[in-house]
Amino acid sequence: MKAVIQRVSKASVTIDKNKVADIKNGLLILIGIVDEDTQEDITWLSKKIVNLRIFNDENNVMNTSLLDSNGDAIVVSQFTLQASTKKGNRPSYIKAAKPEVAIPLYENFIFQVEKDLGKKIQTGQFGADMQVELLNDGPVTIIIDSKNKN
């Protein structure tokens, strides 16, 4: 499971001209899922993200987590994170999990983040054509792959 985490001062998701998610300070979390992902990946990744110390403390040092700062989050499924660009110029998405595998894992990830954060988060819609707007704060962008946790 791959995640791109962006610290934002605002972010939103729009589908068919309807805003379905809208936050101020927090994280925009893009998730790419593969068939081999498990609950272990979900649990590890969620805890890593909500405890990642990438928010400024009172001394303006990145030393505070999403959990500590009481920030909000938007989670968006993005199969293109699993693209392979080794051959040619057209990315291959063969590693990305099919919807019957990816949807339950995506939903479990959302549930786990809510549990670890202690509050409801906002989401995009799996498989939808979404417009994601954000104002990256910093900029701070972190990429985490649950397969590289050791």
JSON list of C-alpha atoms in Angstrom, two decimals:
[
{"chain": "A", "resi": 1, "resn": "MET", "atom": "CA", "xyz": [0.00, 0.00, 0.00]},
{"chain": "A", "resi": 2, "resn": "LYS", "atom": "CA", "xyz": [1.47, 3.32, -1.06]},
{"chain": "A", "resi": 3, "resn": "ALA", "atom": "CA", "xyz": [0.48, 6.68, 0.35]},
{"chain": "A", "resi": 4, "resn": "VAL", "atom": "CA", "xyz": [1.31, 10.20, -0.67]},
{"chain": "A", "resi": 5, "resn": "ILE", "atom": "CA", "xyz": [0.72, 12.46, 2.32]},
{"chain": "A", "resi": 6, "resn": "GLN", "atom": "CA", "xyz": [0.51, 16.21, 1.82]},
{"chain": "A", "resi": 7, "resn": "ARG", "atom": "CA", "xyz": [0.29, 18.69, 4.68]},
{"chain": "A", "resi": 8, "resn": "VAL", "atom": "CA", "xyz": [-2.36, 21.18, 3.64]},
{"chain": "A", "resi": 9, "resn": "SER", "atom": "CA", "xyz": [-3.81, 24.45, 4.84]},
{"chain": "A", "resi": 10, "resn": "LYS", "atom": "CA", "xyz": [-6.89, 23.55, 2.78]},
{"chain": "A", "resi": 11, "resn": "ALA", "atom": "CA", "xyz": [-8.01, 20.75, 0.51]},
{"chain": "A", "resi": 12, "resn": "SER", "atom": "CA", "xyz": [-11.20, 19.61, -1.19]},
{"chain": "A", "resi": 13, "resn": "VAL", "atom": "CA", "xyz": [-12.56, 16.92, -3.49]},
{"chain": "A", "resi": 14, "resn": "THR", "atom": "CA", "xyz": [-15.20, 17.63, -6.12]},
{"chain": "A", "resi": 15, "resn": "ILE", "atom": "CA", "xyz": [-17.16, 15.05, -8.13]},
{"chain": "A", "resi": 16, "resn": "ASP", "atom": "CA", "xyz": [-19.52, 16.14, -10.91]},
{"chain": "A", "resi": 17, "resn": "LYS", "atom": "CA", "xyz": [-19.34, 19.77, -9.67]},
{"chain": "A", "resi": 18, "resn": "ASN", "atom": "CA", "xyz": [-20.37, 18.67, -6.14]},
{"chain": "A", "resi": 19, "resn": "LYS", "atom": "CA", "xyz": [-17.86, 19.23, -3.34]},
{"chain": "A", "resi": 20, "resn": "VAL", "atom": "CA", "xyz": [-17.78, 15.96, -1.38]},
{"chain": "A", "resi": 21, "resn": "ALA", "atom": "CA", "xyz": [-14.88, 16.75, 0.96]},
{"chain": "A", "resi": 22, "resn": "ASP", "atom": "CA", "xyz": [-13.48, 20.00, 2.32]},
{"chain": "A", "resi": 23, "resn": "ILE", "atom": "CA", "xyz": [-10.93, 20.57, 5.10]},
{"chain": "A", "resi": 24, "resn": "LYS", "atom": "CA", "xyz": [-8.73, 23.34, 6.43]},
{"chain": "A", "resi": 25, "resn": "ASN", "atom": "CA", "xyz": [-5.52, 22.34, 8.25]},
{"chain": "A", "resi": 26, "resn": "GLY", "atom": "CA", "xyz": [-4.59, 18.69, 8.01]},
{"chain": "A", "resi": 27, "resn": "LEU", "atom": "CA", "xyz": [-3.54, 16.01, 5.56]},
{"chain": "A", "resi": 28, "resn": "LEU", "atom": "CA", "xyz": [-4.56, 15.00, 2.08]},
{"chain": "A", "resi": 29, "resn": "ILE", "atom": "CA", "xyz": [-3.81, 11.27, 1.87]},
{"chain": "A", "resi": 30, "resn": "LEU", "atom": "CA", "xyz": [-3.68, 9.58, -1.54]},
{"chain": "A", "resi": 31, "resn": "ILE", "atom": "CA", "xyz": [-3.77, 5.76, -1.33]},
{"chain": "A", "resi": 32, "resn": "GLY", "atom": "CA", "xyz": [-2.68, 3.19, -3.92]},
{"chain": "A", "resi": 33, "resn": "ILE", "atom": "CA", "xyz": [-3.59, -0.44, -3.22]},
{"chain": "A", "resi": 34, "resn": "VAL", "atom": "CA", "xyz": [-2.16, -3.72, -4.57]},
{"chain": "A", "resi": 35, "resn": "ASP", "atom": "CA", "xyz": [-3.56, -7.28, -4.31]},
{"chain": "A", "resi": 36, "resn": "GLU", "atom": "CA", "xyz": [-0.97, -8.26, -1.69]},
{"chain": "A", "resi": 37, "resn": "ASP", "atom": "CA", "xyz": [-2.06, -5.57, 0.78]},
{"chain": "A", "resi": 38, "resn": "THR", "atom": "CA", "xyz": [-3.48, -6.83, 4.07]},
{"chain": "A", "resi": 39, "resn": "GLN", "atom": "CA", "xyz": [-4.94, -5.54, 7.31]},
{"chain": "A", "resi": 40, "resn": "GLU", "atom": "CA", "xyz": [-1.38, -5.48, 8.65]},
{"chain": "A", "resi": 41, "resn": "ASP", "atom": "CA", "xyz": [-0.46, -2.93, 5.94]},
{"chain": "A", "resi": 42, "resn": "ILE", "atom": "CA", "xyz": [-3.54, -0.87, 6.78]},
{"chain": "A", "resi": 43, "resn": "THR", "atom": "CA", "xyz": [-2.88, -0.84, 10.52]},
{"chain": "A", "resi": 44, "resn": "TRP", "atom": "CA", "xyz": [0.81, -0.01, 10.15]},
{"chain": "A", "resi": 45, "resn": "LEU", "atom": "CA", "xyz": [0.25, 2.72, 7.55]},
{"chain": "A", "resi": 46, "resn": "SER", "atom": "CA", "xyz": [-2.60, 4.38, 9.43]},
{"chain": "A", "resi": 47, "resn": "LYS", "atom": "CA", "xyz": [-0.62, 4.56, 12.67]},
{"chain": "A", "resi": 48, "resn": "LYS", "atom": "CA", "xyz": [2.42, 5.87, 10.80]},
{"chain": "A", "resi": 49, "resn": "ILE", "atom": "CA", "xyz": [0.40, 8.63, 9.11]},
{"chain": "A", "resi": 50, "resn": "VAL", "atom": "CA", "xyz": [-1.57, 9.91, 12.11]},
{"chain": "A", "resi": 51, "resn": "ASN", "atom": "CA", "xyz": [1.58, 9.94, 14.27]},
{"chain": "A", "resi": 52, "resn": "LEU", "atom": "CA", "xyz": [3.95, 11.40, 11.65]},
{"chain": "A", "resi": 53, "resn": "ARG", "atom": "CA", "xyz": [5.45, 14.54, 13.18]},
{"chain": "A", "resi": 54, "resn": "ILE", "atom": "CA", "xyz": [5.13, 16.93, 10.24]},
{"chain": "A", "resi": 55, "resn": "PHE", "atom": "CA", "xyz": [3.19, 19.81, 11.80]},
{"chain": "A", "resi": 56, "resn": "ASN", "atom": "CA", "xyz": [4.92, 22.78, 13.39]},
{"chain": "A", "resi": 57, "resn": "ASP", "atom": "CA", "xyz": [5.08, 23.08, 17.17]},
{"chain": "A", "resi": 58, "resn": "GLU", "atom": "CA", "xyz": [5.17, 26.34, 19.15]},
{"chain": "A", "resi": 59, "resn": "ASN", "atom": "CA", "xyz": [8.84, 26.79, 18.10]},
{"chain": "A", "resi": 60, "resn": "ASN", "atom": "CA", "xyz": [7.94, 26.43, 14.40]},
{"chain": "A", "resi": 61, "resn": "VAL", "atom": "CA", "xyz": [9.68, 23.04, 14.23]},
{"chain": "A", "resi": 62, "resn": "MET", "atom": "CA", "xyz": [8.02, 20.02, 12.58]},
{"chain": "A", "resi": 63, "resn": "ASN", "atom": "CA", "xyz": [7.46, 18.11, 15.79]},
{"chain": "A", "resi": 64, "resn": "THR", "atom": "CA", "xyz": [3.68, 17.63, 16.02]},
{"chain": "A", "resi": 65, "resn": "SER", "atom": "CA", "xyz": [1.49, 14.93, 14.48]},
{"chain": "A", "resi": 66, "resn": "LEU", "atom": "CA", "xyz": [-1.97, 15.08, 12.94]},
{"chain": "A", "resi": 67, "resn": "LEU", "atom": "CA", "xyz": [-3.22, 13.45, 16.12]},
{"chain": "A", "resi": 68, "resn": "ASP", "atom": "CA", "xyz": [-1.50, 16.04, 18.35]},
{"chain": "A", "resi": 69, "resn": "SER", "atom": "CA", "xyz": [-2.62, 19.00, 16.24]},
{"chain": "A", "resi": 70, "resn": "ASN", "atom": "CA", "xyz": [-6.26, 17.82, 16.01]},
{"chain": "A", "resi": 71, "resn": "GLY", "atom": "CA", "xyz": [-6.02, 18.27, 12.23]},
{"chain": "A", "resi": 72, "resn": "ASP", "atom": "CA", "xyz": [-8.44, 16.92, 9.67]},
{"chain": "A", "resi": 73, "resn": "ALA", "atom": "CA", "xyz": [-7.85, 14.46, 6.83]},
{"chain": "A", "resi": 74, "resn": "ILE", "atom": "CA", "xyz": [-9.13, 13.56, 3.40]},
{"chain": "A", "resi": 75, "resn": "VAL", "atom": "CA", "xyz": [-8.40, 10.09, 2.02]},
{"chain": "A", "resi": 76, "resn": "VAL", "atom": "CA", "xyz": [-8.55, 9.59, -1.75]},
{"chain": "A", "resi": 77, "resn": "SER", "atom": "CA", "xyz": [-8.06, 6.28, -3.55]},
{"chain": "A", "resi": 78, "resn": "GLN", "atom": "CA", "xyz": [-5.57, 6.68, -6.41]},
{"chain": "A", "resi": 79, "resn": "PHE", "atom": "CA", "xyz": [-4.67, 3.54, -8.36]},
{"chain": "A", "resi": 80, "resn": "THR", "atom": "CA", "xyz": [-2.12, 5.50, -10.42]},
{"chain": "A", "resi": 81, "resn": "LEU", "atom": "CA", "xyz": [0.24, 5.46, -7.42]},
{"chain": "A", "resi": 82, "resn": "GLN", "atom": "CA", "xyz": [0.90, 1.84, -8.33]},
{"chain": "A", "resi": 83, "resn": "ALA", "atom": "CA", "xyz": [2.00, 2.71, -11.88]},
{"chain": "A", "resi": 84, "resn": "SER", "atom": "CA", "xyz": [5.06, 1.05, -13.35]},
{"chain": "A", "resi": 85, "resn": "THR", "atom": "CA", "xyz": [7.05, 3.26, -15.71]},
{"chain": "A", "resi": 86, "resn": "LYS", "atom": "CA", "xyz": [9.96, 0.90, -16.37]},
{"chain": "A", "resi": 87, "resn": "LYS", "atom": "CA", "xyz": [9.14, 0.27, -20.04]},
{"chain": "A", "resi": 88, "resn": "GLY", "atom": "CA", "xyz": [8.19, 2.88, -22.61]},
{"chain": "A", "resi": 89, "resn": "ASN", "atom": "CA", "xyz": [6.23, 6.03, -21.91]},
{"chain": "A", "resi": 90, "resn": "ARG", "atom": "CA", "xyz": [2.80, 4.61, -21.13]},
{"chain": "A", "resi": 91, "resn": "PRO", "atom": "CA", "xyz": [2.44, 3.65, -17.45]},
{"chain": "A", "resi": 92, "resn": "SER", "atom": "CA", "xyz": [1.26, 0.15, -16.62]},
{"chain": "A", "resi": 93, "resn": "TYR", "atom": "CA", "xyz": [-1.28, -0.23, -13.85]},
{"chain": "A", "resi": 94, "resn": "ILE", "atom": "CA", "xyz": [-1.17, -4.02, -13.69]},
{"chain": "A", "resi": 95, "resn": "LYS", "atom": "CA", "xyz": [0.00, -3.93, -10.03]},
{"chain": "A", "resi": 96, "resn": "ALA", "atom": "CA", "xyz": [-3.02, -1.90, -8.89]},
{"chain": "A", "resi": 97, "resn": "ALA", "atom": "CA", "xyz": [-5.65, -4.02, -7.15]},
{"chain": "A", "resi": 98, "resn": "LYS", "atom": "CA", "xyz": [-8.95, -4.57, -8.96]},
{"chain": "A", "resi": 99, "resn": "PRO", "atom": "CA", "xyz": [-12.04, -2.99, -7.34]},
{"chain": "A", "resi": 100, "resn": "GLU", "atom": "CA", "xyz": [-13.24, -6.24, -5.73]},
{"chain": "A", "resi": 101, "resn": "VAL", "atom": "CA", "xyz": [-9.98, -6.33, -3.74]},
{"chain": "A", "resi": 102, "resn": "ALA", "atom": "CA", "xyz": [-9.26, -2.61, -3.47]},
{"chain": "A", "resi": 103, "resn": "ILE", "atom": "CA", "xyz": [-12.65, -1.33, -2.25]},
{"chain": "A", "resi": 104, "resn": "PRO", "atom": "CA", "xyz": [-12.77, -3.37, 0.99]},
{"chain": "A", "resi": 105, "resn": "LEU", "atom": "CA", "xyz": [-9.12, -2.46, 1.73]},
{"chain": "A", "resi": 106, "resn": "TYR", "atom": "CA", "xyz": [-9.81, 1.22, 1.01]},
{"chain": "A", "resi": 107, "resn": "GLU", "atom": "CA", "xyz": [-12.85, 1.18, 3.29]},
{"chain": "A", "resi": 108, "resn": "ASN", "atom": "CA", "xyz": [-10.87, -0.62, 6.02]},
{"chain": "A", "resi": 109, "resn": "PHE", "atom": "CA", "xyz": [-8.11, 1.98, 5.71]},
{"chain": "A", "resi": 110, "resn": "ILE", "atom": "CA", "xyz": [-10.62, 4.80, 6.20]},
{"chain": "A", "resi": 111, "resn": "PHE", "atom": "CA", "xyz": [-12.06, 3.01, 9.24]},
{"chain": "A", "resi": 112, "resn": "GLN", "atom": "CA", "xyz": [-8.56, 2.48, 10.69]},
{"chain": "A", "resi": 113, "resn": "VAL", "atom": "CA", "xyz": [-7.54, 6.13, 10.22]},
{"chain": "A", "resi": 114, "resn": "GLU", "atom": "CA", "xyz": [-10.77, 7.25, 11.93]},
{"chain": "A", "resi": 115, "resn": "LYS", "atom": "CA", "xyz": [-10.08, 4.85, 14.79]},
{"chain": "A", "resi": 116, "resn": "ASP", "atom": "CA", "xyz": [-6.45, 5.96, 15.18]},
{"chain": "A", "resi": 117, "resn": "LEU", "atom": "CA", "xyz": [-7.30, 9.66, 14.83]},
{"chain": "A", "resi": 118, "resn": "GLY", "atom": "CA", "xyz": [-10.34, 9.45, 17.07]},
{"chain": "A", "resi": 119, "resn": "LYS", "atom": "CA", "xyz": [-12.65, 11.28, 14.72]},
{"chain": "A", "resi": 120, "resn": "LYS", "atom": "CA", "xyz": [-14.46, 11.11, 11.39]},
{"chain": "A", "resi": 121, "resn": "ILE", "atom": "CA", "xyz": [-12.45, 11.91, 8.27]},
{"chain": "A", "resi": 122, "resn": "GLN", "atom": "CA", "xyz": [-13.55, 12.90, 4.80]},
{"chain": "A", "resi": 123, "resn": "THR", "atom": "CA", "xyz": [-13.01, 10.94, 1.60]},
{"chain": "A", "resi": 124, "resn": "GLY", "atom": "CA", "xyz": [-13.21, 10.95, -2.12]},
{"chain": "A", "resi": 125, "resn": "GLN", "atom": "CA", "xyz": [-15.27, 8.30, -3.92]},
{"chain": "A", "resi": 126, "resn": "PHE", "atom": "CA", "xyz": [-13.59, 5.11, -5.04]},
{"chain": "A", "resi": 127, "resn": "GLY", "atom": "CA", "xyz": [-13.35, 4.92, -8.84]},
{"chain": "A", "resi": 128, "resn": "ALA", "atom": "CA", "xyz": [-14.88, 8.35, -9.48]},
{"chain": "A", "resi": 129, "resn": "ASP", "atom": "CA", "xyz": [-13.43, 11.05, -11.69]},
{"chain": "A", "resi": 130, "resn": "MET", "atom": "CA", "xyz": [-12.44, 13.53, -8.98]},
{"chain": "A", "resi": 131, "resn": "GLN", "atom": "CA", "xyz": [-11.00, 17.01, -8.95]},
{"chain": "A", "resi": 132, "resn": "VAL", "atom": "CA", "xyz": [-8.70, 17.39, -5.97]},
{"chain": "A", "resi": 133, "resn": "GLU", "atom": "CA", "xyz": [-7.71, 20.89, -4.90]},
{"chain": "A", "resi": 134, "resn": "LEU", "atom": "CA", "xyz": [-5.14, 21.61, -2.24]},
{"chain": "A", "resi": 135, "resn": "LEU", "atom": "CA", "xyz": [-2.88, 24.25, -0.86]},
{"chain": "A", "resi": 136, "resn": "ASN", "atom": "CA", "xyz": [0.22, 22.34, 0.18]},
{"chain": "A", "resi": 137, "resn": "ASP", "atom": "CA", "xyz": [1.56, 23.87, 3.39]},
{"chain": "A", "resi": 138, "resn": "GLY", "atom": "CA", "xyz": [5.35, 24.02, 3.46]},
{"chain": "A", "resi": 139, "resn": "PRO", "atom": "CA", "xyz": [5.38, 22.37, 0.99]},
{"chain": "A", "resi": 140, "resn": "VAL", "atom": "CA", "xyz": [5.41, 19.09, 2.89]},
{"chain": "A", "resi": 141, "resn": "THR", "atom": "CA", "xyz": [4.89, 15.91, 0.88]},
{"chain": "A", "resi": 142, "resn": "ILE", "atom": "CA", "xyz": [5.82, 12.45, 2.19]},
{"chain": "A", "resi": 143, "resn": "ILE", "atom": "CA", "xyz": [5.64, 9.13, 0.32]},
{"chain": "A", "resi": 144, "resn": "ILE", "atom": "CA", "xyz": [5.23, 5.96, 2.38]},
{"chain": "A", "resi": 145, "resn": "ASP", "atom": "CA", "xyz": [5.12, 2.38, 1.09]},
{"chain": "A", "resi": 146, "resn": "SER", "atom": "CA", "xyz": [3.97, -0.25, 3.59]},
{"chain": "A", "resi": 147, "resn": "LYS", "atom": "CA", "xyz": [6.16, -2.78, 1.78]},
{"chain": "A", "resi": 148, "resn": "ASN", "atom": "CA", "xyz": [9.24, -0.77, 2.86]},
{"chain": "A", "resi": 149, "resn": "LYS", "atom": "CA", "xyz": [8.55, -0.64, 6.59]},
{"chain": "A", "resi": 150, "resn": "ASN", "atom": "CA", "xyz": [11.67, -2.53, 7.69]}
]
